[in-house]
Amino acid sequence: MGELLSGVEESSKKAGRPIRVGMLGFGVVGSGAYRMLTDNRSAILRKVGTPIEIVKVGVRDQEKPRAVSQDLVTTDLNSIVDDPSIDVILELMGGLDLAGELVERALKNGKHVVTANKELIAKRGAKLVSLAATQGLDLHFEAAVGGGIPLIQPLKHQLAGNEVLKMMGILNGTTNYILTKMTQNHLGFEEALGEAQALGYAEADPSSDVDGFDVQFKLAILSSIAFGHEVLPEAIYRQGIREVAAQDIAYADMLGYVIKLLGIVDALEDGGIVARVHPALIPKAHPLASVSGVYNALWVRGDFVGDLMFSGRGAGSDATGSAVVGDLIDVCRNILLGGAGNTSTYDLPVKTRSIDEVTNAFYVRLIVLDKPMVLSKLATVFGQRGVSLSAMEMRVLDAEKQHGEIVFLVHPCLERDFQQAIEELRSAEFVLKVASWMRVQA
């Protein structure tokens, strides 16, 4: 160990002045980034060519125990972004308003910024990226999407010559864990959620994850990069997984599918996009179907490269910290070269189309009266909207009350036509309950 340290010190003497870094936040992501910078300092020094030095760590509670010297810790966050000796700010505190103000102030003060803040980049990324470009600075945010999976850099660089035709991803580890447990262990949603919370995969208030907000933010960022236009979260249709039942998981399996919470964006011929977040049935043969537990993945189709898939740990201290450090190394190299590598400027907001105009196949589960002519009446309701039924399963729930359950797939049709048929079924005398419906993604 002593030889390694002396080797690092000797290399540091040969290198230029250290690049000084200030951290805002020292939670899960911040501690992971700091640990990597400390444990892998010799390798990082070789790759950068000069030492990286954490000189200040901004926190809300200075008394909380942390694996960092208390001499570096301060609650005066403004003092970090205003310090003229600091070259790079790592914004790892999360949130929107305070984090946004600090990042903007740092850029105006001539500091490069690395952030893992998906909400900030999704909602204010265009403004901040433009400010960074104007200032000749780097603003990097690989860690905001996909944890340790490299997604932003490939879209910005290696795939930049392609027209992206479609992206589809599992972008939230919490919901993927819940759906995996429901599938493998035959749990209900609440039971699987409780297990995720007990293991620390889900927050006490899981709304951001299970209601799809987290994926909505991430898809906004990916879409903005892929299409070169600002895509705001509110332009993306969102539906969470609270209504997915154990019965739906079982029927999907029987029909040859698995259920995943997907972020999907399709390019349109007129230059616009359709972007959406919702649970969907996908065929077991699709590459995304086997992505389980807390893992994330993004499947991309480019006009020249064809189909690609990126997969790995989408969250956690080490994985996300790894992405932060990777961005920091890029920024430090650019500093030594005397420039910035910030290429992800956005154009005006992209034209988006409503999900009502999307063509999808669908899965439906109904509780109905188990009487003659029910199937023909059901087919008539859909047929009047130009919607045709595909595979079907039926079972008796209560023979005495003549209650039955029908599960079927609908051939691809316009979302608008399908929803009109569903609304009519809700008031039909032979339908006791529209128990569930979901989109089927081929």
Tab-separated table of C-alpha atoms in Angstrom:
chain	number	residue	atom	x	y	z
A	1	MET	CA	0.000	0.000	0.000
A	2	GLY	CA	2.858	2.357	0.850
A	3	GLU	CA	4.434	1.723	-2.562
A	4	LEU	CA	1.158	2.485	-4.289
A	5	LEU	CA	0.762	5.755	-2.392
A	6	SER	CA	4.352	6.755	-3.086
A	7	GLY	CA	3.803	5.949	-6.750
A	8	VAL	CA	0.709	8.151	-6.777
A	9	GLU	CA	2.592	10.940	-5.047
A	10	GLU	CA	5.467	10.656	-7.531
A	11	SER	CA	3.055	10.768	-10.486
A	12	SER	CA	1.316	13.771	-8.909
A	13	LYS	CA	4.607	15.646	-8.733
A	14	LYS	CA	5.144	15.122	-12.456
A	15	ALA	CA	1.575	16.218	-13.283
A	16	GLY	CA	0.222	19.759	-13.323
A	17	ARG	CA	-1.739	21.438	-10.556
A	18	PRO	CA	-4.630	19.419	-9.103
A	19	ILE	CA	-8.094	20.000	-10.522
A	20	ARG	CA	-10.126	21.234	-7.575
A	21	VAL	CA	-13.650	19.874	-7.130
A	22	GLY	CA	-16.522	20.939	-4.904
A	23	MET	CA	-19.337	18.528	-4.078
A	24	LEU	CA	-22.926	19.521	-3.372
A	25	GLY	CA	-24.482	16.606	-1.507
A	26	PHE	CA	-22.922	13.519	0.065
A	27	GLY	CA	-25.729	10.977	0.074
A	28	VAL	CA	-25.932	7.669	-1.768
A	29	VAL	CA	-24.495	8.985	-5.035
A	30	GLY	CA	-22.016	11.421	-3.512
A	31	SER	CA	-20.528	8.832	-1.178
A	32	GLY	CA	-20.175	6.378	-4.062
A	33	ALA	CA	-18.389	8.927	-6.242
A	34	TYR	CA	-16.083	9.962	-3.389
A	35	ARG	CA	-15.237	6.338	-2.609
A	36	MET	CA	-14.326	5.650	-6.242
A	37	LEU	CA	-12.177	8.781	-6.464
A	38	THR	CA	-10.377	7.674	-3.301
A	39	ASP	CA	-10.032	3.927	-3.953
A	40	ASN	CA	-9.099	4.263	-7.634
A	41	ARG	CA	-7.049	7.435	-7.388
A	42	SER	CA	-3.912	5.950	-8.974
A	43	ALA	CA	-5.795	4.655	-12.022
A	44	ILE	CA	-7.724	7.930	-12.347
A	45	LEU	CA	-4.492	9.928	-12.130
A	46	ARG	CA	-3.011	7.897	-14.997
A	47	LYS	CA	-6.117	8.473	-17.124
A	48	VAL	CA	-6.458	12.194	-16.416
A	49	GLY	CA	-2.825	13.193	-16.189
A	50	THR	CA	-3.227	15.352	-13.102
A	51	PRO	CA	-4.708	14.771	-9.626
A	52	ILE	CA	-8.387	15.369	-8.861
A	53	GLU	CA	-8.825	16.906	-5.425
A	54	ILE	CA	-12.115	17.165	-3.501
A	55	VAL	CA	-11.716	20.437	-1.587
A	56	LYS	CA	-15.230	21.119	-0.256
A	57	VAL	CA	-18.337	19.041	0.449
A	58	GLY	CA	-21.640	20.856	0.888
A	59	VAL	CA	-24.324	19.221	3.050
A	60	ARG	CA	-27.532	20.196	4.836
A	61	ASP	CA	-26.631	18.594	8.186
A	62	GLN	CA	-22.991	19.043	9.188
A	63	GLU	CA	-23.283	16.795	12.258
A	64	LYS	CA	-24.309	13.663	10.368
A	65	PRO	CA	-21.483	11.073	10.292
A	66	ARG	CA	-19.873	10.734	6.841
A	67	ALA	CA	-16.892	8.905	5.370
A	68	VAL	CA	-15.140	12.177	4.549
A	69	SER	CA	-12.993	14.552	6.578
A	70	GLN	CA	-15.079	17.021	8.560
A	71	ASP	CA	-12.583	19.709	7.552
A	72	LEU	CA	-14.052	19.578	4.036
A	73	VAL	CA	-17.704	19.699	5.091
A	74	THR	CA	-19.774	22.889	5.091
A	75	THR	CA	-23.441	23.837	5.106
A	76	ASP	CA	-22.697	27.029	3.163
A	77	LEU	CA	-23.454	25.757	-0.333
A	78	ASN	CA	-23.039	29.167	-1.927
A	79	SER	CA	-19.451	29.341	-0.672
A	80	ILE	CA	-18.647	26.306	-2.822
A	81	VAL	CA	-20.058	27.612	-6.104
A	82	ASP	CA	-18.556	31.053	-5.417
A	83	ASP	CA	-15.064	29.783	-4.544
A	84	PRO	CA	-12.782	31.037	-7.355
A	85	SER	CA	-10.268	28.236	-6.738
A	86	ILE	CA	-12.774	25.472	-7.535
A	87	ASP	CA	-12.809	24.207	-11.136
A	88	VAL	CA	-15.672	21.675	-11.152
A	89	ILE	CA	-18.920	21.324	-9.209
A	90	LEU	CA	-20.510	17.908	-8.609
A	91	GLU	CA	-24.225	18.530	-7.983
A	92	LEU	CA	-25.432	15.356	-6.247
A	93	MET	CA	-28.037	16.769	-3.855
A	94	GLY	CA	-31.146	16.329	-6.009
A	95	GLY	CA	-34.271	18.459	-6.014
A	96	LEU	CA	-35.168	21.252	-8.395
A	97	ASP	CA	-35.136	24.848	-7.197
A	98	LEU	CA	-32.099	25.038	-4.907
A	99	ALA	CA	-30.072	22.653	-7.057
A	100	GLY	CA	-31.045	24.607	-10.168
A	101	GLU	CA	-30.020	27.914	-8.625
A	102	LEU	CA	-26.655	26.512	-7.518
A	103	VAL	CA	-25.890	24.913	-10.888
A	104	GLU	CA	-26.797	28.090	-12.756
A	105	ARG	CA	-24.676	30.155	-10.366
A	106	ALA	CA	-21.740	27.763	-10.754
A	107	LEU	CA	-21.872	28.018	-14.551
A	108	LYS	CA	-22.079	31.816	-14.409
A	109	ASN	CA	-19.027	31.716	-12.133
A	110	GLY	CA	-17.095	29.825	-14.814
A	111	LYS	CA	-17.225	26.356	-13.269
A	112	HIS	CA	-17.831	23.101	-15.108
A	113	VAL	CA	-20.680	21.009	-13.680
A	114	VAL	CA	-21.398	17.288	-13.386
A	115	THR	CA	-24.849	16.351	-12.084
A	116	ALA	CA	-26.892	13.219	-11.399
A	117	ASN	CA	-30.113	15.226	-11.047
A	118	LYS	CA	-32.654	13.794	-13.500
A	119	GLU	CA	-35.503	16.118	-12.525
A	120	LEU	CA	-33.321	19.198	-12.978
A	121	ILE	CA	-32.033	18.133	-16.394
A	122	ALA	CA	-35.466	16.958	-17.554
A	123	LYS	CA	-37.169	20.230	-16.616
A	124	ARG	CA	-34.416	22.841	-17.065
A	125	GLY	CA	-31.774	21.028	-19.084
A	126	ALA	CA	-32.194	23.088	-22.257
A	127	LYS	CA	-31.612	26.350	-20.383
A	128	LEU	CA	-28.617	25.040	-18.435
A	129	VAL	CA	-27.004	23.358	-21.445
A	130	SER	CA	-27.367	26.579	-23.421
A	131	LEU	CA	-25.800	28.560	-20.568
A	132	ALA	CA	-22.887	26.116	-20.352
A	133	ALA	CA	-22.306	26.336	-24.113
A	134	THR	CA	-22.384	30.141	-23.989
A	135	GLN	CA	-19.833	30.096	-21.160
A	136	GLY	CA	-17.620	27.563	-22.943
A	137	LEU	CA	-18.112	25.072	-20.113
A	138	ASP	CA	-19.003	21.431	-19.687
A	139	LEU	CA	-22.304	20.318	-18.206
A	140	HIS	CA	-22.381	16.525	-18.027
A	141	PHE	CA	-25.215	14.352	-16.684
A	142	GLU	CA	-24.599	10.701	-17.606
A	143	ALA	CA	-25.558	9.652	-14.060
A	144	ALA	CA	-29.028	11.225	-14.394
A	145	VAL	CA	-30.237	8.280	-16.513
A	146	GLY	CA	-29.458	4.606	-16.112
A	147	GLY	CA	-27.076	4.754	-13.149
A	148	GLY	CA	-23.872	3.066	-14.278
A	149	ILE	CA	-25.146	2.214	-17.773
A	150	PRO	CA	-23.580	4.497	-20.428
A	151	LEU	CA	-26.573	5.914	-22.319
A	152	ILE	CA	-26.062	9.674	-22.757
A	153	GLN	CA	-22.551	9.479	-24.236
A	154	PRO	CA	-23.431	6.839	-26.873
A	155	LEU	CA	-26.449	8.899	-27.989
A	156	LYS	CA	-24.355	12.097	-28.108
A	157	HIS	CA	-21.332	10.570	-29.840
A	158	GLN	CA	-21.231	6.992	-31.163
A	159	LEU	CA	-24.836	7.060	-32.446
A	160	ALA	CA	-24.871	10.738	-33.443
A	161	GLY	CA	-24.784	9.920	-37.179
A	162	ASN	CA	-27.923	7.782	-36.935
A	163	GLU	CA	-31.523	8.859	-37.108
A	164	VAL	CA	-33.029	7.280	-33.978
A	165	LEU	CA	-36.234	5.525	-35.028
A	166	LYS	CA	-37.321	4.113	-31.685
A	167	MET	CA	-36.188	3.805	-28.080
A	168	MET	CA	-37.749	1.517	-25.520
A	169	GLY	CA	-36.404	0.981	-22.049
A	170	ILE	CA	-36.751	-0.318	-18.520
A	171	LEU	CA	-35.507	2.798	-16.754
A	172	ASN	CA	-36.519	2.309	-13.123
A	173	GLY	CA	-35.033	-0.399	-10.923
A	174	THR	CA	-37.693	-0.175	-8.207
A	175	THR	CA	-40.620	-0.946	-10.492
A	176	ASN	CA	-38.655	-3.601	-12.341
A	177	TYR	CA	-37.892	-5.281	-9.017
A	178	ILE	CA	-41.567	-5.153	-8.014
A	179	LEU	CA	-42.782	-6.604	-11.326
A	180	THR	CA	-40.046	-9.263	-11.247
A	181	LYS	CA	-41.121	-10.370	-7.770
A	182	MET	CA	-44.769	-10.409	-8.838
A	183	THR	CA	-43.785	-12.627	-11.779
A	184	GLN	CA	-41.341	-15.003	-10.118
A	185	ASN	CA	-42.848	-15.255	-6.625
A	186	HIS	CA	-46.526	-14.742	-7.553
A	187	LEU	CA	-46.885	-11.763	-5.210
A	188	GLY	CA	-49.492	-9.018	-5.326
A	189	PHE	CA	-48.418	-5.427	-5.966
A	190	GLU	CA	-48.610	-4.279	-2.321
A	191	GLU	CA	-46.680	-7.301	-1.061
A	192	ALA	CA	-43.932	-6.866	-3.682
A	193	LEU	CA	-43.750	-3.129	-2.930
A	194	GLY	CA	-43.381	-3.856	0.791
A	195	GLU	CA	-40.498	-6.212	0.074
A	196	ALA	CA	-38.813	-3.569	-2.099
A	197	GLN	CA	-39.164	-1.013	0.698
A	198	ALA	CA	-37.774	-3.418	3.285
A	199	LEU	CA	-34.684	-3.964	1.120
A	200	GLY	CA	-34.199	-0.249	0.495
A	201	TYR	CA	-35.076	-0.440	-3.208
A	202	ALA	CA	-38.214	1.675	-2.728
A	203	GLU	CA	-38.756	4.850	-0.711
A	204	ALA	CA	-41.320	5.131	2.076
A	205	ASP	CA	-43.264	7.265	-0.426
A	206	PRO	CA	-42.768	5.292	-3.668
A	207	SER	CA	-44.855	7.618	-5.857
A	208	SER	CA	-41.991	8.860	-8.035
A	209	ASP	CA	-41.157	5.284	-8.995
A	210	VAL	CA	-44.446	3.380	-9.104
A	211	ASP	CA	-46.425	6.239	-10.682
A	212	GLY	CA	-43.898	6.632	-13.497
A	213	PHE	CA	-42.485	10.111	-12.763
A	214	ASP	CA	-38.900	8.846	-12.513
A	215	VAL	CA	-39.100	7.189	-15.946
A	216	GLN	CA	-40.852	10.252	-17.374
A	217	PHE	CA	-37.885	12.452	-16.371
A	218	LYS	CA	-35.340	9.996	-17.758
A	219	LEU	CA	-37.202	9.536	-21.043
A	220	ALA	CA	-37.387	13.327	-21.462
A	221	ILE	CA	-33.589	13.532	-21.150
A	222	LEU	CA	-32.911	10.628	-23.517
A	223	SER	CA	-35.391	11.930	-26.089
A	224	SER	CA	-33.897	15.430	-26.001
A	225	ILE	CA	-30.441	13.998	-26.689
A	226	ALA	CA	-31.574	11.496	-29.318
A	227	PHE	CA	-33.665	13.947	-31.347
A	228	GLY	CA	-31.787	17.184	-30.696
A	229	HIS	CA	-34.921	19.015	-29.534
A	230	GLU	CA	-36.153	19.861	-26.077
A	231	VAL	CA	-38.617	17.249	-24.812
A	232	LEU	CA	-40.291	18.325	-21.575
A	233	PRO	CA	-41.667	15.743	-19.125
A	234	GLU	CA	-45.230	17.044	-19.489
A	235	ALA	CA	-45.138	16.165	-23.205
A	236	ILE	CA	-44.750	12.488	-22.245
A	237	TYR	CA	-47.799	10.351	-21.461
A	238	ARG	CA	-47.417	8.705	-18.042
A	239	GLN	CA	-49.089	5.738	-16.346
A	240	GLY	CA	-47.693	3.778	-13.393
A	241	ILE	CA	-47.953	0.183	-12.216
A	242	ARG	CA	-50.298	0.406	-9.221
A	243	GLU	CA	-53.132	-1.227	-11.181
A	244	VAL	CA	-51.094	-4.226	-12.355
A	245	ALA	CA	-52.548	-7.266	-10.562
A	246	ALA	CA	-51.174	-10.736	-9.919
A	247	GLN	CA	-53.857	-12.111	-12.257
A	248	ASP	CA	-52.533	-9.951	-15.095
A	249	ILE	CA	-48.994	-11.233	-14.515
A	250	ALA	CA	-50.266	-14.824	-14.652
A	251	TYR	CA	-52.349	-14.312	-17.793
A	252	ALA	CA	-49.481	-12.518	-19.524
A	253	ASP	CA	-47.230	-15.489	-18.788
A	254	MET	CA	-49.822	-17.899	-20.160
A	255	LEU	CA	-50.099	-15.833	-23.355
A	256	GLY	CA	-46.319	-15.723	-23.858
A	257	TYR	CA	-45.555	-12.261	-22.431
A	258	VAL	CA	-44.051	-10.525	-19.405
A	259	ILE	CA	-45.187	-7.174	-18.006
A	260	LYS	CA	-42.677	-4.326	-17.692
A	261	LEU	CA	-42.912	-0.603	-17.028
A	262	LEU	CA	-41.548	0.856	-20.262
A	263	GLY	CA	-40.438	4.256	-21.456
A	264	ILE	CA	-41.074	4.361	-25.213
A	265	VAL	CA	-40.414	7.018	-27.839
A	266	ASP	CA	-41.171	6.647	-31.556
A	267	ALA	CA	-39.939	8.965	-34.286
A	268	LEU	CA	-42.626	10.152	-36.718
A	269	GLU	CA	-42.239	10.864	-40.412
A	270	ASP	CA	-43.087	14.552	-39.924
A	271	GLY	CA	-40.125	15.009	-37.552
A	272	GLY	CA	-42.194	14.781	-34.379
A	273	ILE	CA	-42.269	12.044	-31.761
A	274	VAL	CA	-44.673	10.105	-29.575
A	275	ALA	CA	-43.275	9.532	-26.083
A	276	ARG	CA	-44.973	7.508	-23.364
A	277	VAL	CA	-44.416	5.727	-20.060
A	278	HIS	CA	-46.712	2.855	-19.119
A	279	PRO	CA	-46.798	-0.837	-18.190
A	280	ALA	CA	-46.924	-3.106	-21.209
A	281	LEU	CA	-46.876	-6.750	-22.187
A	282	ILE	CA	-43.764	-7.621	-24.185
A	283	PRO	CA	-43.014	-11.000	-25.798
A	284	LYS	CA	-40.775	-13.295	-23.761
A	285	ALA	CA	-38.405	-13.433	-26.742
A	286	HIS	CA	-37.757	-9.659	-26.681
A	287	PRO	CA	-34.339	-8.711	-25.199
A	288	LEU	CA	-36.004	-6.490	-22.573
A	289	ALA	CA	-38.128	-9.361	-21.238
A	290	SER	CA	-35.164	-11.007	-19.499
A	291	VAL	CA	-34.028	-7.809	-17.712
A	292	SER	CA	-35.023	-8.556	-14.134
A	293	GLY	CA	-34.665	-7.305	-10.574
A	294	VAL	CA	-33.220	-3.817	-10.129
A	295	TYR	CA	-31.469	-3.906	-13.509
A	296	ASN	CA	-32.249	-1.323	-16.200
A	297	ALA	CA	-31.935	-1.501	-19.976
A	298	LEU	CA	-32.441	0.651	-23.063
A	299	TRP	CA	-33.174	-0.785	-26.501
A	300	VAL	CA	-32.434	1.588	-29.392
A	301	ARG	CA	-33.148	1.272	-33.110
A	302	GLY	CA	-31.053	3.462	-35.443
A	303	ASP	CA	-31.496	3.757	-39.184
A	304	PHE	CA	-27.914	2.614	-39.891
A	305	VAL	CA	-26.791	0.770	-36.770
A	306	GLY	CA	-29.975	-1.286	-36.413
A	307	ASP	CA	-30.958	-2.602	-32.974
A	308	LEU	CA	-28.778	-2.097	-29.897
A	309	MET	CA	-29.372	-2.749	-26.220
A	310	PHE	CA	-27.600	-1.325	-23.165
A	311	SER	CA	-28.147	-3.052	-19.833
A	312	GLY	CA	-26.792	-2.986	-16.293
A	313	ARG	CA	-27.284	-1.695	-12.776
A	314	GLY	CA	-29.492	1.348	-13.083
A	315	ALA	CA	-29.121	2.796	-9.597
A	316	GLY	CA	-27.206	2.547	-6.351
A	317	SER	CA	-24.176	4.171	-4.791
A	318	ASP	CA	-21.452	2.407	-6.770
A	319	ALA	CA	-23.170	2.291	-10.171
A	320	THR	CA	-24.329	5.917	-10.194
A	321	GLY	CA	-21.121	7.107	-8.551
A	322	SER	CA	-19.216	5.390	-11.364
A	323	ALA	CA	-21.117	7.445	-13.955
A	324	VAL	CA	-20.409	10.660	-12.026
A	325	VAL	CA	-16.685	9.914	-11.916
A	326	GLY	CA	-16.662	9.026	-15.610
A	327	ASP	CA	-18.163	12.425	-16.420
A	328	LEU	CA	-15.723	14.134	-14.071
A	329	ILE	CA	-12.765	12.477	-15.809
A	330	ASP	CA	-14.070	13.727	-19.178
A	331	VAL	CA	-14.399	17.254	-17.798
A	332	CYS	CA	-10.886	17.167	-16.323
A	333	ARG	CA	-9.391	16.014	-19.614
A	334	ASN	CA	-11.155	18.869	-21.374
A	335	ILE	CA	-9.817	21.338	-18.809
A	336	LEU	CA	-6.273	20.152	-19.507
A	337	LEU	CA	-6.891	20.501	-23.250
A	338	GLY	CA	-8.153	24.039	-22.707
A	339	GLY	CA	-11.701	23.566	-23.946
A	340	ALA	CA	-15.103	22.008	-23.314
A	341	GLY	CA	-16.690	18.949	-24.852
A	342	ASN	CA	-20.294	19.949	-24.258
A	343	THR	CA	-22.102	18.991	-27.487
A	344	SER	CA	-25.645	18.297	-26.281
A	345	THR	CA	-27.356	21.587	-27.156
A	346	TYR	CA	-31.108	21.366	-27.747
A	347	ASP	CA	-33.172	23.012	-30.446
A	348	LEU	CA	-36.718	24.315	-29.928
A	349	PRO	CA	-39.220	21.913	-28.313
A	350	VAL	CA	-39.973	18.923	-30.514
A	351	LYS	CA	-43.438	18.444	-31.953
A	352	THR	CA	-45.185	15.685	-29.997
A	353	ARG	CA	-48.263	13.688	-30.920
A	354	SER	CA	-50.923	12.498	-28.490
A	355	ILE	CA	-50.975	8.840	-27.485
A	356	ASP	CA	-54.555	8.787	-28.829
A	357	GLU	CA	-53.014	8.643	-32.307
A	358	VAL	CA	-50.708	5.700	-31.533
A	359	THR	CA	-51.470	2.259	-32.912
A	360	ASN	CA	-51.121	-0.488	-30.304
A	361	ALA	CA	-52.211	-4.005	-29.572
A	362	PHE	CA	-53.954	-4.390	-26.206
A	363	TYR	CA	-54.591	-6.858	-23.388
A	364	VAL	CA	-57.989	-6.753	-21.624
A	365	ARG	CA	-59.414	-8.561	-18.575
A	366	LEU	CA	-63.160	-8.290	-17.919
A	367	ILE	CA	-65.499	-9.640	-15.242
A	368	VAL	CA	-68.732	-10.459	-17.086
A	369	LEU	CA	-72.050	-12.240	-16.769
A	370	ASP	CA	-71.500	-15.849	-17.825
A	371	LYS	CA	-74.489	-16.012	-20.153
A	372	PRO	CA	-75.158	-16.759	-23.819
A	373	MET	CA	-74.379	-14.023	-26.386
A	374	VAL	CA	-71.868	-12.232	-24.120
A	375	LEU	CA	-68.969	-13.016	-26.444
A	376	SER	CA	-70.849	-11.823	-29.509
A	377	LYS	CA	-71.928	-8.618	-27.728
A	378	LEU	CA	-68.352	-8.015	-26.703
A	379	ALA	CA	-67.107	-8.523	-30.252
A	380	THR	CA	-69.810	-6.151	-31.517
A	381	VAL	CA	-68.713	-3.305	-29.206
A	382	PHE	CA	-65.141	-3.557	-30.467
A	383	GLY	CA	-66.169	-4.268	-34.058
A	384	GLN	CA	-68.160	-1.035	-34.248
A	385	ARG	CA	-64.876	0.789	-33.582
A	386	GLY	CA	-62.999	-1.217	-36.204
A	387	VAL	CA	-61.196	-3.182	-33.494
A	388	SER	CA	-60.766	-6.951	-33.818
A	389	LEU	CA	-60.114	-9.478	-31.064
A	390	SER	CA	-57.246	-11.945	-31.013
A	391	ALA	CA	-56.387	-14.666	-28.449
A	392	MET	CA	-59.000	-15.276	-25.760
A	393	GLU	CA	-59.274	-17.134	-22.458
A	394	MET	CA	-62.398	-17.527	-20.308
A	395	ARG	CA	-63.089	-19.062	-16.916
A	396	VAL	CA	-66.013	-19.249	-14.509
A	397	LEU	CA	-65.587	-17.222	-11.312
A	398	ASP	CA	-68.914	-17.999	-9.631
A	399	ALA	CA	-71.200	-20.577	-11.283
A	400	GLU	CA	-74.130	-19.799	-8.998
A	401	LYS	CA	-74.038	-16.051	-9.707
A	402	GLN	CA	-73.063	-16.688	-13.349
A	403	HIS	CA	-69.956	-14.513	-13.098
A	404	GLY	CA	-67.069	-15.193	-15.417
A	405	GLU	CA	-63.698	-13.708	-16.359
A	406	ILE	CA	-62.659	-13.091	-19.954
A	407	VAL	CA	-59.108	-12.276	-20.993
A	408	PHE	CA	-58.274	-11.421	-24.579
A	409	LEU	CA	-55.808	-9.641	-26.817
A	410	VAL	CA	-56.807	-6.965	-29.301
A	411	HIS	CA	-55.159	-6.646	-32.696
A	412	PRO	CA	-53.275	-3.353	-33.297
A	413	CYS	CA	-55.651	-0.418	-33.494
A	414	LEU	CA	-55.766	3.292	-32.749
A	415	GLU	CA	-55.602	4.063	-29.031
A	416	ARG	CA	-58.570	6.412	-29.433
A	417	ASP	CA	-60.790	3.665	-30.877
A	418	PHE	CA	-59.783	1.190	-28.188
A	419	GLN	CA	-60.477	3.648	-25.354
A	420	GLN	CA	-63.916	4.448	-26.754
A	421	ALA	CA	-64.746	0.742	-26.785
A	422	ILE	CA	-63.515	0.341	-23.187
A	423	GLU	CA	-65.688	3.260	-22.040
A	424	GLU	CA	-68.729	1.664	-23.668
A	425	LEU	CA	-67.976	-1.645	-21.947
A	426	ARG	CA	-67.853	0.061	-18.537
A	427	SER	CA	-71.577	0.816	-18.849
A	428	ALA	CA	-72.615	-2.367	-20.693
A	429	GLU	CA	-75.167	-4.491	-18.845
A	430	PHE	CA	-73.212	-7.712	-19.420
A	431	VAL	CA	-69.911	-6.303	-18.031
A	432	LEU	CA	-69.577	-6.292	-14.239
A	433	LYS	CA	-66.117	-4.727	-14.242
A	434	VAL	CA	-63.329	-3.715	-16.615
A	435	ALA	CA	-60.752	-5.295	-14.317
A	436	SER	CA	-57.647	-4.411	-16.298
A	437	TRP	CA	-56.281	-3.359	-19.648
A	438	MET	CA	-52.726	-2.792	-20.857
A	439	ARG	CA	-50.888	-2.091	-24.055
A	440	VAL	CA	-48.987	-4.858	-25.829
A	441	GLN	CA	-45.622	-3.824	-27.254
A	442	ALA	CA	-44.353	-6.053	-30.047
